[in-house]
Every structure is written in structure tokens, then in C-alpha cells.
mmCIF file of C-alpha atoms in Angstrom:
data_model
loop_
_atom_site.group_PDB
_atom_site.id
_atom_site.type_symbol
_atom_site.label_atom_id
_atom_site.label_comp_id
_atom_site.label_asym_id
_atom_site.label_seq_id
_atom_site.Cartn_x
_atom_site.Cartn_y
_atom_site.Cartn_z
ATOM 1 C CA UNK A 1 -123.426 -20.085 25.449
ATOM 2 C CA UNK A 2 -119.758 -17.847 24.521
ATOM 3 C CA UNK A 3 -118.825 -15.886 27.306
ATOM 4 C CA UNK A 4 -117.843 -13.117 26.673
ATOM 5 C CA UNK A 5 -116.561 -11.951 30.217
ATOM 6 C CA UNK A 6 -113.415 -9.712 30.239
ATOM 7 C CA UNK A 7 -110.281 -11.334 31.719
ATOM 8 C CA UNK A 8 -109.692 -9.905 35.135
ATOM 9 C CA UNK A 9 -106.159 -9.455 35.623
ATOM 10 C CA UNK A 10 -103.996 -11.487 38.233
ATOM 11 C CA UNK A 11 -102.331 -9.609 41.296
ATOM 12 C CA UNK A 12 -98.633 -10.026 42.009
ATOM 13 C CA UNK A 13 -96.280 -8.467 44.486
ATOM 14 C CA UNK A 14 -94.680 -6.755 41.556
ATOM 15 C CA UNK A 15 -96.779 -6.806 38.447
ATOM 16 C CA UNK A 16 -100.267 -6.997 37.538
ATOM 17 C CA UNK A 17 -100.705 -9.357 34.678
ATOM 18 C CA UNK A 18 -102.932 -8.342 31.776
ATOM 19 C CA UNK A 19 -103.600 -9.986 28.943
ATOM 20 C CA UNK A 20 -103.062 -7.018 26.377
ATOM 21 C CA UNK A 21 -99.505 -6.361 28.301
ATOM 22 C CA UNK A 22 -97.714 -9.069 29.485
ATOM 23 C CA UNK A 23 -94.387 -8.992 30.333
ATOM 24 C CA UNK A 24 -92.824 -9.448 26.724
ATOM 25 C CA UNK A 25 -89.570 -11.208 28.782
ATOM 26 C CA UNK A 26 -91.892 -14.289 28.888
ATOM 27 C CA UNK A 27 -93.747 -13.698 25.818
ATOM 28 C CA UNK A 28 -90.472 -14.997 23.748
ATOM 29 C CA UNK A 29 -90.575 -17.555 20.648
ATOM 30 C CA UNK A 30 -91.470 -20.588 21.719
ATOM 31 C CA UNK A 31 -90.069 -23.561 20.296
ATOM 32 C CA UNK A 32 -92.654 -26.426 19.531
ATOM 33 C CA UNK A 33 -90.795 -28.636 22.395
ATOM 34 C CA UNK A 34 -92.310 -25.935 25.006
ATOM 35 C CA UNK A 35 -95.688 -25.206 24.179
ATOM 36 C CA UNK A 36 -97.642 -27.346 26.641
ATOM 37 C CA UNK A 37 -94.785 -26.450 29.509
ATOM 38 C CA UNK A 38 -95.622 -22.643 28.813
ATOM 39 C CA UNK A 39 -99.176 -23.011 28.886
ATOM 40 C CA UNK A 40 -98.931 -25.081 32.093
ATOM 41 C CA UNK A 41 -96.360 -22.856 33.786
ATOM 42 C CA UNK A 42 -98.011 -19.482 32.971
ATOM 43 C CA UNK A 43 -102.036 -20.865 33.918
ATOM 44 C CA UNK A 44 -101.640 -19.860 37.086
ATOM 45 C CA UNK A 45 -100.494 -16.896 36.244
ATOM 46 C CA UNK A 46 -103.940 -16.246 34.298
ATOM 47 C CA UNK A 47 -107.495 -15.478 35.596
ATOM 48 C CA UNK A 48 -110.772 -15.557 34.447
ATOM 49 C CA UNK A 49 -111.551 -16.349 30.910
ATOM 50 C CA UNK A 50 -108.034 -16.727 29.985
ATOM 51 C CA UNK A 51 -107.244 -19.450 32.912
ATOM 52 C CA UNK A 52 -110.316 -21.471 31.459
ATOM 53 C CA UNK A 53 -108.599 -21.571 27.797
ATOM 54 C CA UNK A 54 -105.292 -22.347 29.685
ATOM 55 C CA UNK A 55 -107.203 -25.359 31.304
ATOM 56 C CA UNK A 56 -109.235 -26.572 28.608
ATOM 57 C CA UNK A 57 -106.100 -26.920 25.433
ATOM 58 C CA UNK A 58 -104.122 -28.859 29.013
ATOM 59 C CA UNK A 59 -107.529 -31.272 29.331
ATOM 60 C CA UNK A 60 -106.903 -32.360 25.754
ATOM 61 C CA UNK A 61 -104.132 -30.517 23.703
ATOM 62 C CA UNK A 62 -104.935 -32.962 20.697
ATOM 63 C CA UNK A 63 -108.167 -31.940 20.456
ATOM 64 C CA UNK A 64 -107.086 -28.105 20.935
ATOM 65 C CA UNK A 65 -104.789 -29.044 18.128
ATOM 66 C CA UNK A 66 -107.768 -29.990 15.812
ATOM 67 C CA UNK A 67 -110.042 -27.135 16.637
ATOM 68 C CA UNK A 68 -110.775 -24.244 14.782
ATOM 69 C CA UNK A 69 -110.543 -21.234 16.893
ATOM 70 C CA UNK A 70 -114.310 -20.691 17.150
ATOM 71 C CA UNK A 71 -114.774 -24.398 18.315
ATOM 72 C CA UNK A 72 -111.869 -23.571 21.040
ATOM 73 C CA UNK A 73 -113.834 -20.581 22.432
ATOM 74 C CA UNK A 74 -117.256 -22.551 22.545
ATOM 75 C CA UNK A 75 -115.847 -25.577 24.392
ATOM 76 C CA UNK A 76 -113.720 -23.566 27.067
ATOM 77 C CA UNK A 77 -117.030 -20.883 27.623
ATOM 78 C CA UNK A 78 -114.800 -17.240 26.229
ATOM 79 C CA UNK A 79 -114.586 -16.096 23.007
ATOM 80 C CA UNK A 80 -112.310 -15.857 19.805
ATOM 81 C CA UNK A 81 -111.331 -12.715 21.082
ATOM 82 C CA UNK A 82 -109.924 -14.295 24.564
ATOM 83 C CA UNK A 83 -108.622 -16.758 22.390
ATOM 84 C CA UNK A 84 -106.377 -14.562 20.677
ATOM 85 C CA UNK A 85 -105.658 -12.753 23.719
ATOM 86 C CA UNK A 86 -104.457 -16.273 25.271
ATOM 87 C CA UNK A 87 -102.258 -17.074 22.011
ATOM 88 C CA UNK A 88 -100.140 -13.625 22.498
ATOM 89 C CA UNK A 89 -100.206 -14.074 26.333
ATOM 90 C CA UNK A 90 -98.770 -17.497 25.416
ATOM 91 C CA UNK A 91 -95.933 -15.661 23.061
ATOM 92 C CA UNK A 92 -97.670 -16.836 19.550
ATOM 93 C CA UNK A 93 -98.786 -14.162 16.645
ATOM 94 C CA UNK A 94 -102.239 -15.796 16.172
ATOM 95 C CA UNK A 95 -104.520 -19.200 16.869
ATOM 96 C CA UNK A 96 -102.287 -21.040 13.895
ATOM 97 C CA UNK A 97 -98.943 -21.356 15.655
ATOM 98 C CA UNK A 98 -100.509 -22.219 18.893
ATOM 99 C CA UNK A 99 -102.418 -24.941 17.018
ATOM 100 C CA UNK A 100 -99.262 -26.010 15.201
ATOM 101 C CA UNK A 101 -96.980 -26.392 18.301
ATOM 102 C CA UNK A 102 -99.686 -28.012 19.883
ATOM 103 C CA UNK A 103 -99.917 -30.430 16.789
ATOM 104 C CA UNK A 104 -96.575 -30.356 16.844
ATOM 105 C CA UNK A 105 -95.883 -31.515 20.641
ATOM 106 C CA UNK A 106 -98.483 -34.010 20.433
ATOM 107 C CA UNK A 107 -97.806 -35.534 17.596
ATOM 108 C CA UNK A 108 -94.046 -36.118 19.017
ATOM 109 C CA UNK A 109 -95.293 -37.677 22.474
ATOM 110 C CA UNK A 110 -97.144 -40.426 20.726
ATOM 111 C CA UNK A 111 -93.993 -40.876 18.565
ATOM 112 C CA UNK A 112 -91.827 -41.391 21.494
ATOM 113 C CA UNK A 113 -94.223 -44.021 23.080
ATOM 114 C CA UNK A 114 -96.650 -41.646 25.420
ATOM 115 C CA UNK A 115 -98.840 -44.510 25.797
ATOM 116 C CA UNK A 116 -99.489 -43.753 29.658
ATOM 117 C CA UNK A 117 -102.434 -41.799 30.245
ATOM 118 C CA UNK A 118 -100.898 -38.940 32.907
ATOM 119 C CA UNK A 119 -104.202 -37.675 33.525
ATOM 120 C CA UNK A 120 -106.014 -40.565 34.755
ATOM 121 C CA UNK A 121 -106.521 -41.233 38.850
ATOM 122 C CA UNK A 122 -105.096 -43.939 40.320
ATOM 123 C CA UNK A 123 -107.577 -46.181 41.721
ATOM 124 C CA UNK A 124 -106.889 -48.256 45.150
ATOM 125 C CA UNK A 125 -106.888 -51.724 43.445
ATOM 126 C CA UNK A 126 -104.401 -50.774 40.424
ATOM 127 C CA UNK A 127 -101.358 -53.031 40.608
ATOM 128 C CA UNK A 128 -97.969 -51.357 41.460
ATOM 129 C CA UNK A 129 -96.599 -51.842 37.985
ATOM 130 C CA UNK A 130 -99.600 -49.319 37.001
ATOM 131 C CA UNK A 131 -98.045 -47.055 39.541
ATOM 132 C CA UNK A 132 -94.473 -47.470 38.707
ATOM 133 C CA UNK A 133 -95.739 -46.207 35.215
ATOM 134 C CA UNK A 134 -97.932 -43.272 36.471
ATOM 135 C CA UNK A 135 -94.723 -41.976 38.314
ATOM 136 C CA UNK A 136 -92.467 -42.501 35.536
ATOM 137 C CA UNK A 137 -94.559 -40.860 32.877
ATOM 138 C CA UNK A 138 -95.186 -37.726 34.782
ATOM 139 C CA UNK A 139 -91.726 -37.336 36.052
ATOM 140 C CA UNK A 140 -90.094 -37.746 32.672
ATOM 141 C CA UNK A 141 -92.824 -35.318 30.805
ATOM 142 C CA UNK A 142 -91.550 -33.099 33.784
ATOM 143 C CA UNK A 143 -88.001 -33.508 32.689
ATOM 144 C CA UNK A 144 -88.713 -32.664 29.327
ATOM 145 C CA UNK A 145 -90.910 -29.814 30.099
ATOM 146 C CA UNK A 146 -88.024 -28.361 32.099
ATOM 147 C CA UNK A 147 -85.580 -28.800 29.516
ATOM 148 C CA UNK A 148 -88.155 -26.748 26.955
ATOM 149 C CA UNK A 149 -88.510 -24.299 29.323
ATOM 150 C CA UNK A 150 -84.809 -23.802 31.199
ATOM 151 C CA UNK A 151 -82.513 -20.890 29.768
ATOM 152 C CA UNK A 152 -79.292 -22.282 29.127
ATOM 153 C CA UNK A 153 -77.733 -18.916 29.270
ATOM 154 C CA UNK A 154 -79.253 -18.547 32.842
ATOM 155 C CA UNK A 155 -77.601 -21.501 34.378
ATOM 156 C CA UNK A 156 -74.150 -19.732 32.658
ATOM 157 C CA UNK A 157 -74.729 -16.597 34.531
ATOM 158 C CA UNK A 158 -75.602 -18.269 37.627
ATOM 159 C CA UNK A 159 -72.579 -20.939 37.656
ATOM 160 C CA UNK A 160 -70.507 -17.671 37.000
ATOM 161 C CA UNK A 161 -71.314 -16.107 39.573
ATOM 162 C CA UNK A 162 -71.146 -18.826 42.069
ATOM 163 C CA UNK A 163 -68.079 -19.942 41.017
ATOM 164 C CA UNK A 164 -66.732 -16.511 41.649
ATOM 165 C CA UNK A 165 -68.670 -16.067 45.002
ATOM 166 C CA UNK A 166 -67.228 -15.815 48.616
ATOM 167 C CA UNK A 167 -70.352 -16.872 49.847
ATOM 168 C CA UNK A 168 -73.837 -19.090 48.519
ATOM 169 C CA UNK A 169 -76.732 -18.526 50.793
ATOM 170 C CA UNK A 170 -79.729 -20.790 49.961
ATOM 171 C CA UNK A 171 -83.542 -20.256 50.814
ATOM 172 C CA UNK A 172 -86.250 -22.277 51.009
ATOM 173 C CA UNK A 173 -89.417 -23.199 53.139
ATOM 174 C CA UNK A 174 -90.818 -27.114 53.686
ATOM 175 C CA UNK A 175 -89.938 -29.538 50.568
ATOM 176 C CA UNK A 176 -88.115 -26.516 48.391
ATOM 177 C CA UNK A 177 -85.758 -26.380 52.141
ATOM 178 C CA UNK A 178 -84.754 -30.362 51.383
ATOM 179 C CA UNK A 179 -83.566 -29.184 47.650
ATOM 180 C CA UNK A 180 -81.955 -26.201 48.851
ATOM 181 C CA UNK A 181 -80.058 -28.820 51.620
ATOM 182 C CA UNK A 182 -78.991 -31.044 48.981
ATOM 183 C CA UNK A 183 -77.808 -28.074 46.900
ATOM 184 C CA UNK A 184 -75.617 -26.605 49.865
ATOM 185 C CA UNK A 185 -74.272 -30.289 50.419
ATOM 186 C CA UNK A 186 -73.024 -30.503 46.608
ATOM 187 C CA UNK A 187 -71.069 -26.983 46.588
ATOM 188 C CA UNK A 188 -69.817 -27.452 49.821
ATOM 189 C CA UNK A 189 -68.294 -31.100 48.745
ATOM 190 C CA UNK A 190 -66.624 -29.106 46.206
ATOM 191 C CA UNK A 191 -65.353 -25.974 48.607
ATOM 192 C CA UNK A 192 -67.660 -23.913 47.713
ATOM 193 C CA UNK A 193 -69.195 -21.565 51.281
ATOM 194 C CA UNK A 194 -72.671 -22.146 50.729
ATOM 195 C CA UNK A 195 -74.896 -22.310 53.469
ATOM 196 C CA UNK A 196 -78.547 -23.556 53.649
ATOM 197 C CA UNK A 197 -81.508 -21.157 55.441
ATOM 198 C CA UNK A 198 -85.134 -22.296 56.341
ATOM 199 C CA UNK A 199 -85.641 -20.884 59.324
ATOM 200 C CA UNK A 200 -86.981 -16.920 58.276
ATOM 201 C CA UNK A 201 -84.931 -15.513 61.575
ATOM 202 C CA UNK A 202 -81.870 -17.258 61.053
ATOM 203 C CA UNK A 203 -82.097 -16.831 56.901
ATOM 204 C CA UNK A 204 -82.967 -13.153 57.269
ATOM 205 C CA UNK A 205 -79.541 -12.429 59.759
ATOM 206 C CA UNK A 206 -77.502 -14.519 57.470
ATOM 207 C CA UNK A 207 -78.998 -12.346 54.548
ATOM 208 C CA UNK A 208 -78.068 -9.263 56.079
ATOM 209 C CA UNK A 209 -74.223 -10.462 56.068
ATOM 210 C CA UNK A 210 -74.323 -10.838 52.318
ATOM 211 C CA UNK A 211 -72.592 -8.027 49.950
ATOM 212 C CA UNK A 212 -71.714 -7.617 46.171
ATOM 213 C CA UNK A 213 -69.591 -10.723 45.216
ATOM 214 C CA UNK A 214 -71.884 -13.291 47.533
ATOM 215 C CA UNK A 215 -74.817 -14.958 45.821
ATOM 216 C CA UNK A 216 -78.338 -15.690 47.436
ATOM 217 C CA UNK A 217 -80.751 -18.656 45.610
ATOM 218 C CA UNK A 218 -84.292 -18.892 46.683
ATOM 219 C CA UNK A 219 -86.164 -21.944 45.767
ATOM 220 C CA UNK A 220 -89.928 -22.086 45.539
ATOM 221 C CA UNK A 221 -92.106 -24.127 42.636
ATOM 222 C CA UNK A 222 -94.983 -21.251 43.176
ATOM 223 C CA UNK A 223 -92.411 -18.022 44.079
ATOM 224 C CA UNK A 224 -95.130 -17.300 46.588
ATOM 225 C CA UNK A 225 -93.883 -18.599 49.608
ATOM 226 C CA UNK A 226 -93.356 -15.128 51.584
ATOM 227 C CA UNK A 227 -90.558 -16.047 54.052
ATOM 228 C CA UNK A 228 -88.507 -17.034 50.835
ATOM 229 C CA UNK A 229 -89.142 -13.867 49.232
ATOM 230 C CA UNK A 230 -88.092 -11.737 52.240
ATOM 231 C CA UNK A 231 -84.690 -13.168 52.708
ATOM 232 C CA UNK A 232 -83.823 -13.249 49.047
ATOM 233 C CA UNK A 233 -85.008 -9.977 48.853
ATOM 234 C CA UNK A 234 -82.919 -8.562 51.667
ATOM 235 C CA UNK A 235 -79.758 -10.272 49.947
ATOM 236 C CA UNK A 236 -80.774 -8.076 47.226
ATOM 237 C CA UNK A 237 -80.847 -5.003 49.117
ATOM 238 C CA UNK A 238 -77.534 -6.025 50.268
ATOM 239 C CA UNK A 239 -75.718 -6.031 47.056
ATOM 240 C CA UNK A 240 -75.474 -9.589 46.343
ATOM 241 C CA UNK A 241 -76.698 -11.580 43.407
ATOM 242 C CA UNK A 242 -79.893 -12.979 43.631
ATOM 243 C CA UNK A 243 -81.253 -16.546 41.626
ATOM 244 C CA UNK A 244 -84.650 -17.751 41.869
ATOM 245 C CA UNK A 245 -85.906 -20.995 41.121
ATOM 246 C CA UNK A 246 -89.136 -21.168 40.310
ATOM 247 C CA UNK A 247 -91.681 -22.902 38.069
ATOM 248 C CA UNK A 248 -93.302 -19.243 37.472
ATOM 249 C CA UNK A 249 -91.994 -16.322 35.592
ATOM 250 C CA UNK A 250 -94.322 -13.837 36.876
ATOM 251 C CA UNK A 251 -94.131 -15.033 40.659
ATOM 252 C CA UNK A 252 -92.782 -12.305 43.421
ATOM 253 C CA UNK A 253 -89.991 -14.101 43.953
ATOM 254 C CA UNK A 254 -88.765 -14.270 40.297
ATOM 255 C CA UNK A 255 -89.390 -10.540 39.584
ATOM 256 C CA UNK A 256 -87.222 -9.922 42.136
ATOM 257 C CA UNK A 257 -84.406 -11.857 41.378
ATOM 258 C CA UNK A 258 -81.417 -10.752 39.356
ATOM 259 C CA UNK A 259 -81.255 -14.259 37.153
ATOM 260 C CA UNK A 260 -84.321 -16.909 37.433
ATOM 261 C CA UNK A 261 -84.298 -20.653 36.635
ATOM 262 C CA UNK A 262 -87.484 -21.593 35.273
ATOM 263 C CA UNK A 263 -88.554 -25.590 36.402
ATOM 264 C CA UNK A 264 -91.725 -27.072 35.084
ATOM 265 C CA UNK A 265 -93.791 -29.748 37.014
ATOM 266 C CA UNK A 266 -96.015 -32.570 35.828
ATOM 267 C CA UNK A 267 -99.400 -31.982 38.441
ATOM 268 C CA UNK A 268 -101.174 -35.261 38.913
ATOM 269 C CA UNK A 269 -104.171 -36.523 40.822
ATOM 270 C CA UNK A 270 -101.921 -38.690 43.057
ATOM 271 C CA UNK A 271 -99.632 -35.802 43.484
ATOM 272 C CA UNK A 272 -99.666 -32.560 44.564
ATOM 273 C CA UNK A 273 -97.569 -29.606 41.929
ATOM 274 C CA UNK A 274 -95.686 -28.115 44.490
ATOM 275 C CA UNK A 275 -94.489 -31.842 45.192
ATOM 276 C CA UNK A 276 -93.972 -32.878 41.590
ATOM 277 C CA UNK A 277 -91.588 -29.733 40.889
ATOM 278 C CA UNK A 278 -89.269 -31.866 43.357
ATOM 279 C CA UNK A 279 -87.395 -33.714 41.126
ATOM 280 C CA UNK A 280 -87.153 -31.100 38.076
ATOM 281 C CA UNK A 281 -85.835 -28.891 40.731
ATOM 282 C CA UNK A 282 -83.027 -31.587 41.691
ATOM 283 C CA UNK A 283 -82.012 -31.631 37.774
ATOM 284 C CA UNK A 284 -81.598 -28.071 37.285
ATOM 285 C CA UNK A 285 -79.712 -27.848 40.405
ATOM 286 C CA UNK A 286 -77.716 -30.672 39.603
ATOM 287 C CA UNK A 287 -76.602 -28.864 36.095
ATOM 288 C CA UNK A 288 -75.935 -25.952 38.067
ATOM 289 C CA UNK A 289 -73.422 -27.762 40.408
ATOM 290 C CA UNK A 290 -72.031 -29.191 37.523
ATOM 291 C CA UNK A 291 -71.193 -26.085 36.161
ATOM 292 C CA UNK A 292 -69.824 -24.639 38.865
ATOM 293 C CA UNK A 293 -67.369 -27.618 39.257
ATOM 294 C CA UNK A 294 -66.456 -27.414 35.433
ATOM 295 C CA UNK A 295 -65.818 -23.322 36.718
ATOM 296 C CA UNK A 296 -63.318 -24.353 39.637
ATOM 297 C CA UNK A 297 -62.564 -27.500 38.074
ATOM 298 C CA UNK A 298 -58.709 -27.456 39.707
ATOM 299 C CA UNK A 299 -60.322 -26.341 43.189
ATOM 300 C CA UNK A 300 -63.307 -28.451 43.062
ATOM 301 C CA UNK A 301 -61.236 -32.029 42.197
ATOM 302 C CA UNK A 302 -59.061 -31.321 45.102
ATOM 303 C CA UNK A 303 -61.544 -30.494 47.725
ATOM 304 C CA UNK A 304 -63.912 -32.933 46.534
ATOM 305 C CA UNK A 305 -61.048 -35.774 46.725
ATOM 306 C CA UNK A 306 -60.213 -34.643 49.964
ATOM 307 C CA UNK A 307 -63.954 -34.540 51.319
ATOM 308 C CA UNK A 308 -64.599 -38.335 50.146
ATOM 309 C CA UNK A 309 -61.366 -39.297 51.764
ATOM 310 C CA UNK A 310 -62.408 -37.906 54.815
ATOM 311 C CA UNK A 311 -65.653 -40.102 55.004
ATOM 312 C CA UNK A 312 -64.281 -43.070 52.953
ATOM 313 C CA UNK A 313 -63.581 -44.812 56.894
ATOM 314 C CA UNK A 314 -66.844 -44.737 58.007
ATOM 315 C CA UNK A 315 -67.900 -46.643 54.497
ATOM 316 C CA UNK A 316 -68.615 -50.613 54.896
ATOM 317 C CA UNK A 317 -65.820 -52.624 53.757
ATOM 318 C CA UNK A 318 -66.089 -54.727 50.666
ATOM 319 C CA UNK A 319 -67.469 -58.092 51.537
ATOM 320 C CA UNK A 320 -68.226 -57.431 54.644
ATOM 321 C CA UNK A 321 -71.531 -58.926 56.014
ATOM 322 C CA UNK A 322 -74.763 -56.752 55.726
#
């Protein structure tokens, strides 16, 4: 039987998401190469009946393709009406453009040679060249996703104003700390004063140092993670500029935030999101570092040449026995 329940809107720090009003900053054109990333990144975002449309076209977007809009509501339990209300969530006019950049998207992967199933487990006795191939697959539809989803002119604004910066503090809890490490270890090869905080006490004082002209990034794939929220939020209060990366638009810690990075993330059996977002996270922080080296390019070649020097003596020397 079509339910017909009425979507129950999410709770946020910041916003209440409805389906008749979302934010209309998310609810931009999407370009065919982004439809499945959007739909993944925003399901969480959703509730209800909405959620349950979100989780039925990511089951099987080729069949979502194929179906008429009446067939879509049947098989995910709403109604055309929720399905409608899921298209403009998602940024479309109406049912047909979903359905074409679904069609779209789909009809691309199998071009490009999507012949590993993502979605299936893997079992205990599957060989480790079935593995190698799980891995791969998700990662690189990951990638992809990312790219789909990332705002070019974002990454500008943030480079900018890191590049200009007398000071980078970076937040982050558990795995999103590591990231945030290996970001402070890049800028800081190239002389940038970036510091990395994971420890709420210590990030919080450090926080309250900042001013206008320092920058503050907090990473988390969910934007929930409340410790990472409070210290980019008192950076905020402070004056400086604040960057979020996050694989949610609507998340606490990206209303907040002055310019957000958007990642996306490939969820699998084997692996959990929040540990999928890993290496998307690395690539958009690697572009960032890159552009804040191509900003500095004069500072960044010298300090970086004099960094690697400094280091090169504890390398092995060439030939020498492992």
C-alpha cells in the first residue's frame, strides 16, 4: 500500500530541514555528473518518507531511472506527491530531470567499465583480488562523486585566505584529527603557521587566540561531531575565517562556517561512511595545499627546499643495504 505519511522534518543545530523549504544554497543545478553524490550526501539530511525515496533510487538508480513516477512512489512506500517533494529537495523542477540525470549517470558508469558491483558484501572466502576491486571501485566512485560535488570557487576562497593568513588552526576529532595532521604537516612544509587541534581544551584556548586575518578549518564527514563545532565556532566568534569540511551541506558545522568544502563518500558493507570519506577528504585537502603553494609560490619553494634539506640526512643512502 502508498503511504501517504507526511515527511517529518530533520533537526539541526541551525536549521530545520523541510521539504517545501530547503535551503535553496544546496538546491542549485545539478549537473548530470552529481546526481547520485547529491542524493547520497543530502539522505541523511532527510527523514521519513523522503529518506525512504533517497534510499530506494541509491538501492538501484537504473531502475529509478526506468520508473515512472507512480511506480517510484509504490516501490519506496510514499507517494507521487513525496516524490516531487524529493525531486525539488534534490534541486530538480520535476520527476523528468531527476530521471534523466539518473539515466544519465548510469548510463556513463557502465560506459567507463563499472563492472564491480559496490553494493555487494564481501564474503570471508572471496579472494583478495575480489577485495582489491571492492576497495578500488568504491574509492574511485568516491573521487568522482567529490569532484561532482566540490565548488571550485570554494577551494579559491579558501587558498586565498590561507595564503594570506598569519595563522591556520585545524580541528578535528578521531580519523577527521589524522587528516587534519596531515593537512598541518603540508602547510607547515611550505611555511605556512598552521597548527593541528584534537584535544577540545587545548583546540578551544588555541581558538580563542585567533582574530580577523587567521583562518580556522574544521573537518568532520557528518559536521556533527560537537567538540569540532565548538572550537570552529569560537574561531568564528573571534573574527577569523572559518572552512568546514564536510560531506553535508546542512550539518551544524557547515552552517556555521564562513566557506564549506563539500566531500562525498562511497558507504560500503565492509566499510563504515565516516571511514570511507577518508580518502576524498585527503584529495580535497591536497588541492587546497596546492593552491596555497601556487598562492606563495616564491615563499613556499624556498621553505619547502629548505625543510627537505633539513631531513634529507636522516634519509637512507642510495644502495645502501635494507
Amino acid at each position: 500500500m502508498v503511504d501517504h505519511e507526511v515527511d517529518t522534518p530533520a533537526l539541526h543545530l541551525h536549521a530545520v530541514v523541510d521539504a517545501d523549504a530547503v535551503d535553496r544554497r544546496a538546491a542549485v543545478a545539478v549537473s548530470p555528473d552529481g546526481v547520485l553524490a547529491r542524493v547520497r550526501a543530502g539522505a541523511g539530511e532527510l527523514t521519513g518518507a523522503l529518506r525512504r525515496v533517497a534510499e530506494h533510487v541509491l538501492s538501484d538508480p537504473e531502475a529509478a531511472a526506468r520508473a515512472t513516477i507512480v511506480e517510484l512512489a509504490e516501490r519506496s512506500g510514499t507517494s507521487p506527491a513525496t516524490i516531487t517533494r524529493f525531486c525539488r529537495a534534490m534541486g530538480f523542477e520535476g520527476y523528468a530531470d531527476l530521471r534523466l540525470g539518473i539515466a544519465s549517470e548510469t548510463g556513463r558508469a557502465r560506459s567507463a567499465g563499472w563492472t564491480v558491483d559496490i553494493g555487494r558484501e564481501i564474503q570471508p572466502s572471496d579472494p583478495l583480488s575480489r577485495v582489491l576491486d571492492q576497495i578500488m571501485a568504491a574509492d574511485t566512485r568516491a573521487m568522482h562523486d567529490t569532484a561532482a560535488l566540490l565548488d571550485l570557487a570554494e577551494v579559491e576562497r579558501a587558498a586565498v585566505a590561507i595564503a594570506g593568513a598569519s595563522r591556520v588552526n585545524i580541528f578535528g576529532a578521531s580519523g577527521s584529527a589524522l587528516v587534519g595532521e596531515e593537512m598541518q604537516f603540508s602547510l607547515h612544509r611550505i611555511g605556512v603557521a598552521a597548527w593541528a587541534w584534537s584535544d577540545v581544551h587545548e583546540g578551544l584556548a588555541s581558538a580563542a587566540l585567533l582574530g580577523a586575518g587567521d583562518v580556522a578549518l574544521g573537518i568532520s564527514h557528518t559536521g556533527q561531531t560537537r567538540e569540532t563545532i565548538e572550537m570552529l565556532a569560537e574561531a568564528g566568534s573571534r573574527g577569523a575565517t572559518t572552512v568546514a569540511l564536510t560531506g553535508f551541506p546542512r550539518s551544524p558545522l557547515a552552517e556555521l562556517a564562513d566557506i564549506v568544502l563539500l566531500t562525498a563518500s562511497q558507504a560500503t558493507t565492509f566499510r563504515p561512511d565516516a571511514l570511507s570519506a577518508r580518502h576524498p577528504q585527503l584529495v580535497v585537502l591536497d588541492l587546497l595545499y596546492i593552491a596555497v603553494a601556487q598562492r606563495t609560490h616564491d615563499r613556499a619553494h624556498a621553505a619547502f627546499r629548505r625543510t627537505a634539506q633539513a631531513v634529507d640526512g636522516h634519509k637512507a643512502a642510495k644502495g645502501a643495504a635494507s
